Amino acid sequence: MDGSDSDDLDHLFSETVRETKGGSVYGAWRSIRDADAVPLSFGFPYPESFPNDELVSAAESLFEYEGDCALQYGGGEYADALPEVIADRARDRGIDCTTSQLHLTNGATNAIDTVCQTFLDPGDTVFVESPTFMGALRLFRNYGVDIEGCEMDADGLDVGALADELAAREAAGEPLPKLLYTIPNFHNPTGVTLSEGRRRRLLELAETYDFVVLEDDPYGQLRYDGSEPPPIRALDRTGRAIRANTFSKTVAPGVRTGWIIAEESFVEQFERINAGGEPSYTRGLIARYAEDGRLERAIEELCAGYRERRDRMMESLTERMPAGTTWSDPDGGFFVWVEFPEGVDAEAMLPDAIDEGVTYLPGSFFYADDGGTRHARLSFSHASPAEIDEGVAALAAAVRAETPPVEADD
Amino acid sequence: MDGSDSDDLDHLFSETVRETKGGSVYGAWRSIRDADAVPLSFGFPYPESFPNDELVSAAESLFEYEGDCALQYGGGEYADALPEVIADRARDRGIDCTTSQLHLTNGATNAIDTVCQTFLDPGDTVFVESPTFMGALRLFRNYGVDIEGCEMDADGLDVGALADELAAREAAGEPLPKLLYTIPNFHNPTGVTLSEGRRRRLLELAETYDFVVLEDDPYGQLRYDGSEPPPIRALDRTGRAIRANTFSKTVAPGVRTGWIIAEESFVEQFERINAGGEPSYTRGLIARYAEDGRLERAIEELCAGYRERRDRMMESLTERMPAGTTWSDPDGGFFVWVEFPEGVDAEAMLPDAIDEGVTYLPGSFFYADDGGTRHARLSFSHASPAEIDEGVAALAAAVRAETPPVEADD
């Protein structure tokens, strides 16, 4: 194999792979990940939140109860029961869901990918919030589709502007979207939540303009203030809402189990094209772990831990950031979206910020095209409250070094 | 959602999904799975082969050693070490492999799917052995490709016939394959092994006719007789061999972890389009479990258990099957391929066989087009030796009921 010049083989890749094989920001992640600095970059749960001991006892009792089924193809009773556990919890949130409207996946990313594979042809148009989750952008790019960003404000996706855009496209004979991707609760990266009225209006637009709405809701249960608007899937009467979710933020990322809730006719196709494998052991483990209300209690504890971190980050931002910096006000989730003063380029500033002792993700990572140069996503999920304060202080120092001194009376 | 008529939304599916959404034999699996009969149908490992206790202690010591990393995104040292564990074991089999030539997947099916997504465009031609693994057929169909079956004999894929077919296609201006899929060791469903000479010749053909060879080798380490020909990837000097593998048969199906070994330029694309998620917990668990030669010892024990079952099945077939039935002679793996006497339709006979007390998979399940009506795949991996004998006796009774009595002097 050493003698081969394998670049000669690039012509064998699929058309989409040949067209998309360039550039990715994932290289930049490594320098961020390996930095010796307070991690305000990635949406990692804080380490003490993981149920290590509980998963060992769940494994023990799973094997005790199921014997040799737990590791077999398909697993045993607990793996079989996981869909009902998930459907039950969806019904608690107002979603009318049976297990035949449910497809299990290897996490939320695999869920989004399954929806892409089921609905998207190369050249299709996909609408996303601008900014949006970079992992979703990466997946959409793999399918050779045109990605169009939609405006947002403090109430989430600007559905009025969306309606205008759709009408203008229709009038001009321009392509309408096949799919609109939204993160309605505690949006990644902005932290904002889509209002109920907008959710309803979005579903009307989906029906009028004939597209599906992919609602990605990994953070919805991690709410620290206020009350939850109904999930888009719960409001849907058209069958066009597809809901993706995961246990990565409520149990742990390492168990990597997610799901899709959608119309049965959609789920049939998800099941048919599914090639992610069936990690029956992990499924059994989660179902065993979730018994007797343990997951609900864990989520309460997580909310307490994250609320403390969110509060600390908001206090630190208020106390430490130089004038001219603004930020969002999340009621839940993991993220705050910061806008720096004029003249700051968040991507260019990152190495200096790392030297000061903090990492973040530059806003530009979250845009399909240009945008976000003055923005950064800060995650309060990973670091301890004391570290968060340190990190924000380091960020403030980096911003000050980039901007002219502010007048005393400002 | 109840009020919607979601069939109206089928036009939103991708072109390939719309073209392929009909028929699947997976429905038939349910009746086989749920039958009260000796299971000679599915390639399930026998239940006592699973390392339940070892995985509980691996989990305990993983958490003890790694603390809060084991469940985080990416996992800790053990999850990081798994690629080296796999590369090491590949080198033991003569494959010159670094971790940058390795891509981890959620099992072998996800590995095949990743290769499909990287190389295949709708309308491409894929060559498969005829018969071949039905799960692979299902995946190829999802990509809207033309699937062409290649002849086999007791030495595996008939590479001479393949050379003739390729030359004829080239001469006639007919499409040449983009990819050839082969299971070289203890082939599923036939149990046969591809000879070394044919492996070399296949690689020459791949170079001449410009296609990649996907070598799927889930069973290669489960050899009960004879010695192993070099893996196709070990013989490759052209960069065209892609090797898929899995821990499903050597650790357990429930851990659902596999991999691909290929040129670095291919692996870069696999990594980029990967959306299967990273089950870091399971990866750490397998790496911890595999330490200190434990996996090698487990494979020795598995070989002993499977050898006993294979031997018992061969004895039972010889002893019990009516004249006119023939079968393959596997040196390893899970499967024996049976040809029934003229006049037997294996799919039609299945309900009667289930009544007699045995399940199998009809040969027709393993063909891209027609074929295999007189064949069945018997798996000796799942049942105990005593059950295998019972199952073969039931099968013999079912065959006898379908065929005219044989003359006494036959």
PDB file of N, CA and C in Angstrom, chain A residues 1-2 4 6 11-12 14-15 20-21 45 50 52 56 63 67-68 71-73 96 106 110 118 121 138 142 178 210 233 236 249 253-254 256 263 265 269 272-277 280-281, chain B residues 1-2 4 6 11-12 14-15 20-21 45 50 52 56 67-68 71-73 96 106 110 118 121 138 142 178 210 233 236 249 253-254 256 263 265 269 272-277 280-281:
ATOM      1  N   MET A   1       0.810  -1.200   0.000  1.00  0.00           N
ATOM      2  CA  MET A   1       0.000   0.000   0.000  1.00  0.00           C
ATOM      3  C   MET A   1       0.854   1.264   0.000  1.00  0.00           C
ATOM      4  N   ASP A   2       2.107   1.105   0.523  1.00  0.00           N
ATOM      5  CA  ASP A   2       2.946   2.287   0.620  1.00  0.00           C
ATOM      6  C   ASP A   2       3.272   2.879  -0.742  1.00  0.00           C
ATOM      7  N   SER A   4       1.511   3.170  -3.333  1.00  0.00           N
ATOM      8  CA  SER A   4       0.426   3.719  -4.133  1.00  0.00           C
ATOM      9  C   SER A   4       0.356   5.235  -4.021  1.00  0.00           C
ATOM     10  N   SER A   6      -2.437   7.427  -3.796  1.00  0.00           N
ATOM     11  CA  SER A   6      -3.874   7.229  -3.700  1.00  0.00           C
ATOM     12  C   SER A   6      -4.661   8.463  -4.131  1.00  0.00           C
ATOM     13  N   HIS A  11     -11.024  10.358  -8.208  1.00  0.00           N
ATOM     14  CA  HIS A  11     -12.124  10.367  -9.186  1.00  0.00           C
ATOM     15  C   HIS A  11     -13.166   9.306  -8.871  1.00  0.00           C
ATOM     16  N   LEU A  12     -12.837   8.367  -7.998  1.00  0.00           N
ATOM     17  CA  LEU A  12     -13.802   7.319  -7.639  1.00  0.00           C
ATOM     18  C   LEU A  12     -14.823   7.788  -6.605  1.00  0.00           C
ATOM     19  N   SER A  14     -17.904   9.747  -4.831  1.00  0.00           N
ATOM     20  CA  SER A  14     -19.202  10.179  -5.353  1.00  0.00           C
ATOM     21  C   SER A  14     -19.124  11.660  -5.724  1.00  0.00           C
ATOM     22  N   GLU A  15     -20.029  12.072  -6.579  1.00  0.00           N
ATOM     23  CA  GLU A  15     -20.047  13.469  -7.021  1.00  0.00           C
ATOM     24  C   GLU A  15     -20.081  14.431  -5.841  1.00  0.00           C
ATOM     25  N   THR A  20     -17.577  18.491  -2.239  1.00  0.00           N
ATOM     26  CA  THR A  20     -17.575  19.058  -0.886  1.00  0.00           C
ATOM     27  C   THR A  20     -16.312  18.718  -0.110  1.00  0.00           C
ATOM     28  N   LYS A  21     -15.362  18.022  -0.741  1.00  0.00           N
ATOM     29  CA  LYS A  21     -14.279  17.487   0.078  1.00  0.00           C
ATOM     30  C   LYS A  21     -13.321  18.531   0.641  1.00  0.00           C
ATOM     31  N   PRO A  45     -21.055  18.564  28.744  1.00  0.00           N
ATOM     32  CA  PRO A  45     -21.582  18.578  30.111  1.00  0.00           C
ATOM     33  C   PRO A  45     -20.437  18.653  31.128  1.00  0.00           C
ATOM     34  N   PHE A  50     -21.842  13.228  35.258  1.00  0.00           N
ATOM     35  CA  PHE A  50     -22.009  11.908  34.641  1.00  0.00           C
ATOM     36  C   PHE A  50     -22.365  10.823  35.655  1.00  0.00           C
ATOM     37  N   ASN A  52     -21.620   7.798  36.480  1.00  0.00           N
ATOM     38  CA  ASN A  52     -20.718   6.639  36.375  1.00  0.00           C
ATOM     39  C   ASN A  52     -21.206   5.450  37.198  1.00  0.00           C
ATOM     40  N   VAL A  56     -22.717   1.627  36.099  1.00  0.00           N
ATOM     41  CA  VAL A  56     -22.156   0.320  36.486  1.00  0.00           C
ATOM     42  C   VAL A  56     -23.245  -0.530  37.126  1.00  0.00           C
ATOM     43  N   PHE A  63     -27.492  -7.314  33.248  1.00  0.00           N
ATOM     44  CA  PHE A  63     -26.989  -8.660  32.960  1.00  0.00           C
ATOM     45  C   PHE A  63     -27.652  -9.696  33.867  1.00  0.00           C
ATOM     46  N   GLY A  67     -29.629 -11.864  31.534  1.00  0.00           N
ATOM     47  CA  GLY A  67     -28.699 -12.929  31.194  1.00  0.00           C
ATOM     48  C   GLY A  67     -28.024 -12.636  29.878  1.00  0.00           C
ATOM     49  N   ASP A  68     -28.155 -13.585  28.937  1.00  0.00           N
ATOM     50  CA  ASP A  68     -27.374 -13.507  27.710  1.00  0.00           C
ATOM     51  C   ASP A  68     -28.051 -12.694  26.612  1.00  0.00           C
ATOM     52  N   LEU A  71     -26.448  -8.593  25.357  1.00  0.00           N
ATOM     53  CA  LEU A  71     -25.399  -8.310  24.366  1.00  0.00           C
ATOM     54  C   LEU A  71     -25.712  -8.896  22.988  1.00  0.00           C
ATOM     55  N   GLN A  72     -26.849  -9.547  22.849  1.00  0.00           N
ATOM     56  CA  GLN A  72     -27.223 -10.163  21.568  1.00  0.00           C
ATOM     57  C   GLN A  72     -27.740  -9.101  20.594  1.00  0.00           C
ATOM     58  N   TYR A  73     -27.779  -9.432  19.315  1.00  0.00           N
ATOM     59  CA  TYR A  73     -28.464  -8.578  18.348  1.00  0.00           C
ATOM     60  C   TYR A  73     -29.862  -8.263  18.875  1.00  0.00           C
ATOM     61  N   ASP A  96     -48.151  13.690  20.804  1.00  0.00           N
ATOM     62  CA  ASP A  96     -48.946  12.475  20.657  1.00  0.00           C
ATOM     63  C   ASP A  96     -48.103  11.457  19.888  1.00  0.00           C
ATOM     64  N   ASN A 106     -28.160   6.677  16.616  1.00  0.00           N
ATOM     65  CA  ASN A 106     -26.930   6.811  17.403  1.00  0.00           C
ATOM     66  C   ASN A 106     -26.665   8.285  17.684  1.00  0.00           C
ATOM     67  N   ASN A 110     -26.618  11.598  14.144  1.00  0.00           N
ATOM     68  CA  ASN A 110     -27.102  10.506  13.301  1.00  0.00           C
ATOM     69  C   ASN A 110     -28.585  10.704  12.951  1.00  0.00           C
ATOM     70  N   THR A 118     -33.035  10.774   3.939  1.00  0.00           N
ATOM     71  CA  THR A 118     -34.397  10.425   3.540  1.00  0.00           C
ATOM     72  C   THR A 118     -35.034  11.478   2.637  1.00  0.00           C
ATOM     73  N   ASP A 121     -32.088  15.635  -1.984  1.00  0.00           N
ATOM     74  CA  ASP A 121     -31.360  15.362  -3.216  1.00  0.00           C
ATOM     75  C   ASP A 121     -30.339  16.482  -3.419  1.00  0.00           C
ATOM     76  N   ARG A 138     -22.394  21.010   8.671  1.00  0.00           N
ATOM     77  CA  ARG A 138     -21.477  20.018   8.106  1.00  0.00           C
ATOM     78  C   ARG A 138     -22.260  18.894   7.426  1.00  0.00           C
ATOM     79  N   ASN A 142     -22.690  17.767   3.261  1.00  0.00           N
ATOM     80  CA  ASN A 142     -22.405  16.426   2.702  1.00  0.00           C
ATOM     81  C   ASN A 142     -23.427  15.996   1.657  1.00  0.00           C
ATOM     82  N   LYS A 178     -36.816  22.466   0.717  1.00  0.00           N
ATOM     83  CA  LYS A 178     -37.373  21.136   0.976  1.00  0.00           C
ATOM     84  C   LYS A 178     -37.510  20.933   2.480  1.00  0.00           C
ATOM     85  N   ASP A 210     -44.848  23.852   1.329  1.00  0.00           N
ATOM     86  CA  ASP A 210     -44.549  22.444   1.073  1.00  0.00           C
ATOM     87  C   ASP A 210     -43.129  22.034   1.465  1.00  0.00           C
ATOM     88  N   ARG A 233     -43.415  19.735  17.210  1.00  0.00           N
ATOM     89  CA  ARG A 233     -44.080  18.474  16.862  1.00  0.00           C
ATOM     90  C   ARG A 233     -45.436  18.349  17.561  1.00  0.00           C
ATOM     91  N   ASP A 236     -48.031  20.374  15.608  1.00  0.00           N
ATOM     92  CA  ASP A 236     -48.155  20.031  14.194  1.00  0.00           C
ATOM     93  C   ASP A 236     -49.435  19.255  13.913  1.00  0.00           C
ATOM     94  N   LYS A 249     -27.332  14.907  26.441  1.00  0.00           N
ATOM     95  CA  LYS A 249     -27.264  15.980  27.439  1.00  0.00           C
ATOM     96  C   LYS A 249     -27.994  15.614  28.730  1.00  0.00           C
ATOM     97  N   PRO A 253     -22.943  12.119  26.910  1.00  0.00           N
ATOM     98  CA  PRO A 253     -22.597  12.024  25.486  1.00  0.00           C
ATOM     99  C   PRO A 253     -22.076  10.636  25.113  1.00  0.00           C
ATOM    100  N   GLY A 254     -21.355  10.004  26.015  1.00  0.00           N
ATOM    101  CA  GLY A 254     -20.712   8.725  25.697  1.00  0.00           C
ATOM    102  C   GLY A 254     -21.677   7.602  25.401  1.00  0.00           C
ATOM    103  N   ARG A 256     -24.424   7.965  23.571  1.00  0.00           N
ATOM    104  CA  ARG A 256     -24.705   8.229  22.171  1.00  0.00           C
ATOM    105  C   ARG A 256     -25.961   7.527  21.635  1.00  0.00           C
ATOM    106  N   GLU A 263     -44.077  11.359  11.542  1.00  0.00           N
ATOM    107  CA  GLU A 263     -45.152  10.538  10.979  1.00  0.00           C
ATOM    108  C   GLU A 263     -44.676   9.110  10.752  1.00  0.00           C
ATOM    109  N   SER A 265     -45.239   7.181   8.292  1.00  0.00           N
ATOM    110  CA  SER A 265     -44.746   6.925   6.931  1.00  0.00           C
ATOM    111  C   SER A 265     -43.306   7.411   6.763  1.00  0.00           C
ATOM    112  N   GLN A 269     -39.469   4.849   6.471  1.00  0.00           N
ATOM    113  CA  GLN A 269     -38.290   5.046   5.611  1.00  0.00           C
ATOM    114  C   GLN A 269     -37.013   5.189   6.436  1.00  0.00           C
ATOM    115  N   ARG A 272     -35.974   1.789   7.255  1.00  0.00           N
ATOM    116  CA  ARG A 272     -35.505   1.050   6.092  1.00  0.00           C
ATOM    117  C   ARG A 272     -34.086   1.444   5.709  1.00  0.00           C
ATOM    118  N   ILE A 273     -33.796   2.735   5.726  1.00  0.00           N
ATOM    119  CA  ILE A 273     -32.465   3.158   5.297  1.00  0.00           C
ATOM    120  C   ILE A 273     -31.461   3.161   6.445  1.00  0.00           C
ATOM    121  N   ASN A 274     -31.920   2.866   7.640  1.00  0.00           N
ATOM    122  CA  ASN A 274     -31.042   2.943   8.800  1.00  0.00           C
ATOM    123  C   ASN A 274     -29.847   2.012   8.668  1.00  0.00           C
ATOM    124  N   ALA A 275     -28.660   2.550   8.833  1.00  0.00           N
ATOM    125  CA  ALA A 275     -27.465   1.710   8.788  1.00  0.00           C
ATOM    126  C   ALA A 275     -26.524   2.073   9.913  1.00  0.00           C
ATOM    127  N   GLY A 276     -27.075   2.639  10.957  1.00  0.00           N
ATOM    128  CA  GLY A 276     -26.221   3.049  12.067  1.00  0.00           C
ATOM    129  C   GLY A 276     -25.951   1.907  13.032  1.00  0.00           C
ATOM    130  N   GLY A 277     -26.540   0.756  12.786  1.00  0.00           N
ATOM    131  CA  GLY A 277     -26.365  -0.334  13.724  1.00  0.00           C
ATOM    132  C   GLY A 277     -27.293  -0.179  14.912  1.00  0.00           C
ATOM    133  N   SER A 280     -27.581  -2.380  21.036  1.00  0.00           N
ATOM    134  CA  SER A 280     -28.608  -2.866  21.952  1.00  0.00           C
ATOM    135  C   SER A 280     -28.147  -2.804  23.413  1.00  0.00           C
ATOM    136  N   TYR A 281     -26.854  -2.987  23.628  1.00  0.00           N
ATOM    137  CA  TYR A 281     -26.356  -2.961  25.000  1.00  0.00           C
ATOM    138  C   TYR A 281     -26.600  -1.587  25.623  1.00  0.00           C
TER     139      TYR A 281
ATOM    140  N   MET B   1     -51.632  15.660  14.936  1.00  0.00           N
ATOM    141  CA  MET B   1     -50.995  14.814  13.944  1.00  0.00           C
ATOM    142  C   MET B   1     -51.920  13.714  13.440  1.00  0.00           C
ATOM    143  N   ASP B   2     -52.899  13.348  14.298  1.00  0.00           N
ATOM    144  CA  ASP B   2     -53.775  12.252  13.894  1.00  0.00           C
ATOM    145  C   ASP B   2     -54.570  12.571  12.641  1.00  0.00           C
ATOM    146  N   SER B   4     -53.727  14.176  10.025  1.00  0.00           N
ATOM    147  CA  SER B   4     -53.026  14.346   8.757  1.00  0.00           C
ATOM    148  C   SER B   4     -53.055  13.082   7.923  1.00  0.00           C
ATOM    149  N   SER B   6     -50.541  11.541   5.930  1.00  0.00           N
ATOM    150  CA  SER B   6     -49.138  11.789   5.674  1.00  0.00           C
ATOM    151  C   SER B   6     -48.653  11.160   4.373  1.00  0.00           C
ATOM    152  N   HIS B  11     -44.057  12.813  -1.698  1.00  0.00           N
ATOM    153  CA  HIS B  11     -43.303  13.516  -2.750  1.00  0.00           C
ATOM    154  C   HIS B  11     -42.106  14.268  -2.185  1.00  0.00           C
ATOM    155  N   LEU B  12     -42.056  14.450  -0.874  1.00  0.00           N
ATOM    156  CA  LEU B  12     -40.927  15.164  -0.267  1.00  0.00           C
ATOM    157  C   LEU B  12     -39.695  14.278  -0.087  1.00  0.00           C
ATOM    158  N   SER B  14     -36.461  11.980  -0.882  1.00  0.00           N
ATOM    159  CA  SER B  14     -35.433  12.083  -1.922  1.00  0.00           C
ATOM    160  C   SER B  14     -35.778  11.134  -3.064  1.00  0.00           C
ATOM    161  N   GLU B  15     -35.204  11.407  -4.227  1.00  0.00           N
ATOM    162  CA  GLU B  15     -35.471  10.580  -5.399  1.00  0.00           C
ATOM    163  C   GLU B  15     -35.186   9.101  -5.125  1.00  0.00           C
ATOM    164  N   THR B  20     -36.905   3.484  -4.157  1.00  0.00           N
ATOM    165  CA  THR B  20     -36.556   2.219  -3.506  1.00  0.00           C
ATOM    166  C   THR B  20     -37.487   1.876  -2.361  1.00  0.00           C
ATOM    167  N   LYS B  21     -38.514   2.717  -2.102  1.00  0.00           N
ATOM    168  CA  LYS B  21     -39.248   2.527  -0.852  1.00  0.00           C
ATOM    169  C   LYS B  21     -40.092   1.257  -0.794  1.00  0.00           C
ATOM    170  N   PRO B  45     -24.370 -14.959  17.630  1.00  0.00           N
ATOM    171  CA  PRO B  45     -23.461 -15.744  18.468  1.00  0.00           C
ATOM    172  C   PRO B  45     -24.255 -16.540  19.518  1.00  0.00           C
ATOM    173  N   PHE B  50     -21.123 -14.608  25.437  1.00  0.00           N
ATOM    174  CA  PHE B  50     -21.005 -13.171  25.720  1.00  0.00           C
ATOM    175  C   PHE B  50     -20.257 -12.895  27.023  1.00  0.00           C
ATOM    176  N   ASN B  52     -20.407 -11.081  29.682  1.00  0.00           N
ATOM    177  CA  ASN B  52     -21.173 -10.200  30.578  1.00  0.00           C
ATOM    178  C   ASN B  52     -20.335  -9.719  31.757  1.00  0.00           C
ATOM    179  N   VAL B  56     -18.840  -5.867  32.814  1.00  0.00           N
ATOM    180  CA  VAL B  56     -19.123  -5.134  34.057  1.00  0.00           C
ATOM    181  C   VAL B  56     -17.807  -4.744  34.726  1.00  0.00           C
ATOM    182  N   GLY B  67     -12.234   8.246  35.551  1.00  0.00           N
ATOM    183  CA  GLY B  67     -13.099   9.202  36.224  1.00  0.00           C
ATOM    184  C   GLY B  67     -14.164   9.706  35.272  1.00  0.00           C
ATOM    185  N   ASP B  68     -14.224  11.015  35.114  1.00  0.00           N
ATOM    186  CA  ASP B  68     -15.334  11.624  34.393  1.00  0.00           C
ATOM    187  C   ASP B  68     -15.119  11.722  32.891  1.00  0.00           C
ATOM    188  N   LEU B  71     -17.433   9.077  29.970  1.00  0.00           N
ATOM    189  CA  LEU B  71     -18.754   9.335  29.387  1.00  0.00           C
ATOM    190  C   LEU B  71     -18.809  10.662  28.628  1.00  0.00           C
ATOM    191  N   GLN B  72     -17.695  11.381  28.583  1.00  0.00           N
ATOM    192  CA  GLN B  72     -17.671  12.684  27.895  1.00  0.00           C
ATOM    193  C   GLN B  72     -17.581  12.482  26.382  1.00  0.00           C
ATOM    194  N   TYR B  73     -17.893  13.525  25.614  1.00  0.00           N
ATOM    195  CA  TYR B  73     -17.616  13.508  24.179  1.00  0.00           C
ATOM    196  C   TYR B  73     -16.164  13.104  23.957  1.00  0.00           C
ATOM    197  N   ASP B  96      -0.508  -3.512   6.643  1.00  0.00           N
ATOM    198  CA  ASP B  96       0.325  -2.383   7.033  1.00  0.00           C
ATOM    199  C   ASP B  96      -0.596  -1.204   7.333  1.00  0.00           C
ATOM    200  N   ASN B 106     -20.006   2.494  13.747  1.00  0.00           N
ATOM    201  CA  ASN B 106     -20.945   1.790  14.619  1.00  0.00           C
ATOM    202  C   ASN B 106     -21.272   0.431  14.017  1.00  0.00           C
ATOM    203  N   ASN B 110     -22.703  -0.076   9.415  1.00  0.00           N
ATOM    204  CA  ASN B 110     -22.381   1.345   9.310  1.00  0.00           C
ATOM    205  C   ASN B 110     -21.107   1.558   8.489  1.00  0.00           C
ATOM    206  N   THR B 118     -19.584   7.416   0.466  1.00  0.00           N
ATOM    207  CA  THR B 118     -18.369   8.079  -0.021  1.00  0.00           C
ATOM    208  C   THR B 118     -18.153   7.870  -1.515  1.00  0.00           C
ATOM    209  N   ASP B 121     -22.747   7.058  -6.561  1.00  0.00           N
ATOM    210  CA  ASP B 121     -23.777   7.945  -7.085  1.00  0.00           C
ATOM    211  C   ASP B 121     -24.918   7.080  -7.613  1.00  0.00           C
ATOM    212  N   ARG B 138     -29.335  -4.622   0.938  1.00  0.00           N
ATOM    213  CA  ARG B 138     -30.267  -3.592   1.393  1.00  0.00           C
ATOM    214  C   ARG B 138     -29.608  -2.212   1.339  1.00  0.00           C
ATOM    215  N   ASN B 142     -30.316   1.247  -1.173  1.00  0.00           N
ATOM    216  CA  ASN B 142     -30.614   2.605  -0.696  1.00  0.00           C
ATOM    217  C   ASN B 142     -29.920   3.681  -1.510  1.00  0.00           C
ATOM    218  N   LYS B 178     -18.159   0.531 -10.123  1.00  0.00           N
ATOM    219  CA  LYS B 178     -17.413   1.478  -9.289  1.00  0.00           C
ATOM    220  C   LYS B 178     -16.828   0.758  -8.085  1.00  0.00           C
ATOM    221  N   ASP B 210     -10.494  -0.096 -12.887  1.00  0.00           N
ATOM    222  CA  ASP B 210     -10.723   1.138 -12.134  1.00  0.00           C
ATOM    223  C   ASP B 210     -11.917   1.058 -11.181  1.00  0.00           C
ATOM    224  N   ARG B 233      -6.705  -6.596   1.747  1.00  0.00           N
ATOM    225  CA  ARG B 233      -6.044  -5.326   2.053  1.00  0.00           C
ATOM    226  C   ARG B 233      -4.538  -5.521   2.248  1.00  0.00           C
ATOM    227  N   ASP B 236      -2.869  -5.658  -1.198  1.00  0.00           N
ATOM    228  CA  ASP B 236      -3.136  -4.515  -2.070  1.00  0.00           C
ATOM    229  C   ASP B 236      -1.919  -3.607  -2.198  1.00  0.00           C
ATOM    230  N   LYS B 249     -18.722 -10.038  16.284  1.00  0.00           N
ATOM    231  CA  LYS B 249     -18.590 -11.494  16.390  1.00  0.00           C
ATOM    232  C   LYS B 249     -17.483 -11.905  17.351  1.00  0.00           C
ATOM    233  N   PRO B 253     -22.435  -8.564  19.612  1.00  0.00           N
ATOM    234  CA  PRO B 253     -23.187  -7.666  18.721  1.00  0.00           C
ATOM    235  C   PRO B 253     -23.649  -6.392  19.436  1.00  0.00           C
ATOM    236  N   GLY B 254     -24.004  -6.518  20.701  1.00  0.00           N
ATOM    237  CA  GLY B 254     -24.577  -5.382  21.435  1.00  0.00           C
ATOM    238  C   GLY B 254     -23.633  -4.211  21.612  1.00  0.00           C
ATOM    239  N   ARG B 256     -21.606  -3.113  19.221  1.00  0.00           N
ATOM    240  CA  ARG B 256     -21.782  -2.441  17.948  1.00  0.00           C
ATOM    241  C   ARG B 256     -20.664  -1.445  17.604  1.00  0.00           C
ATOM    242  N   GLU B 263      -6.903   3.516   2.427  1.00  0.00           N
ATOM    243  CA  GLU B 263      -5.963   4.613   2.192  1.00  0.00           C
ATOM    244  C   GLU B 263      -6.332   5.822   3.029  1.00  0.00           C
ATOM    245  N   SER B 265      -6.322   8.890   2.217  1.00  0.00           N
ATOM    246  CA  SER B 265      -7.176   9.869   1.505  1.00  0.00           C
ATOM    247  C   SER B 265      -8.647   9.436   1.519  1.00  0.00           C
ATOM    248  N   GLN B 269     -12.113  11.236   4.010  1.00  0.00           N
ATOM    249  CA  GLN B 269     -13.501  11.474   3.599  1.00  0.00           C
ATOM    250  C   GLN B 269     -14.476  10.730   4.509  1.00  0.00           C
ATOM    251  N   ARG B 272     -14.887  12.819   7.476  1.00  0.00           N
ATOM    252  CA  ARG B 272     -15.591  14.064   7.213  1.00  0.00           C
ATOM    253  C   ARG B 272     -17.099  13.833   7.110  1.00  0.00           C
ATOM    254  N   ILE B 273     -17.500  12.760   6.420  1.00  0.00           N
ATOM    255  CA  ILE B 273     -18.938  12.555   6.249  1.00  0.00           C
ATOM    256  C   ILE B 273     -19.548  11.756   7.393  1.00  0.00           C
ATOM    257  N   ASN B 274     -18.719  11.307   8.307  1.00  0.00           N
ATOM    258  CA  ASN B 274     -19.219  10.457   9.378  1.00  0.00           C
ATOM    259  C   ASN B 274     -20.299  11.150  10.197  1.00  0.00           C
ATOM    260  N   ALA B 275     -21.423  10.493  10.348  1.00  0.00           N
ATOM    261  CA  ALA B 275     -22.482  11.061  11.184  1.00  0.00           C
ATOM    262  C   ALA B 275     -23.078   9.997  12.081  1.00  0.00           C
ATOM    263  N   GLY B 276     -22.306   8.984  12.354  1.00  0.00           N
ATOM    264  CA  GLY B 276     -22.822   7.903  13.189  1.00  0.00           C
ATOM    265  C   GLY B 276     -22.687   8.198  14.664  1.00  0.00           C
ATOM    266  N   GLY B 277     -22.077   9.315  14.997  1.00  0.00           N
ATOM    267  CA  GLY B 277     -21.839   9.599  16.403  1.00  0.00           C
ATOM    268  C   GLY B 277     -20.629   8.837  16.911  1.00  0.00           C
ATOM    269  N   SER B 280     -18.288   6.916  22.671  1.00  0.00           N
ATOM    270  CA  SER B 280     -16.992   6.849  23.343  1.00  0.00           C
ATOM    271  C   SER B 280     -17.004   5.872  24.513  1.00  0.00           C
ATOM    272  N   TYR B 281     -18.138   5.744  25.170  1.00  0.00           N
ATOM    273  CA  TYR B 281     -18.205   4.830  26.315  1.00  0.00           C
ATOM    274  C   TYR B 281     -17.934   3.400  25.865  1.00  0.00           C
TER     275      TYR B 281
END
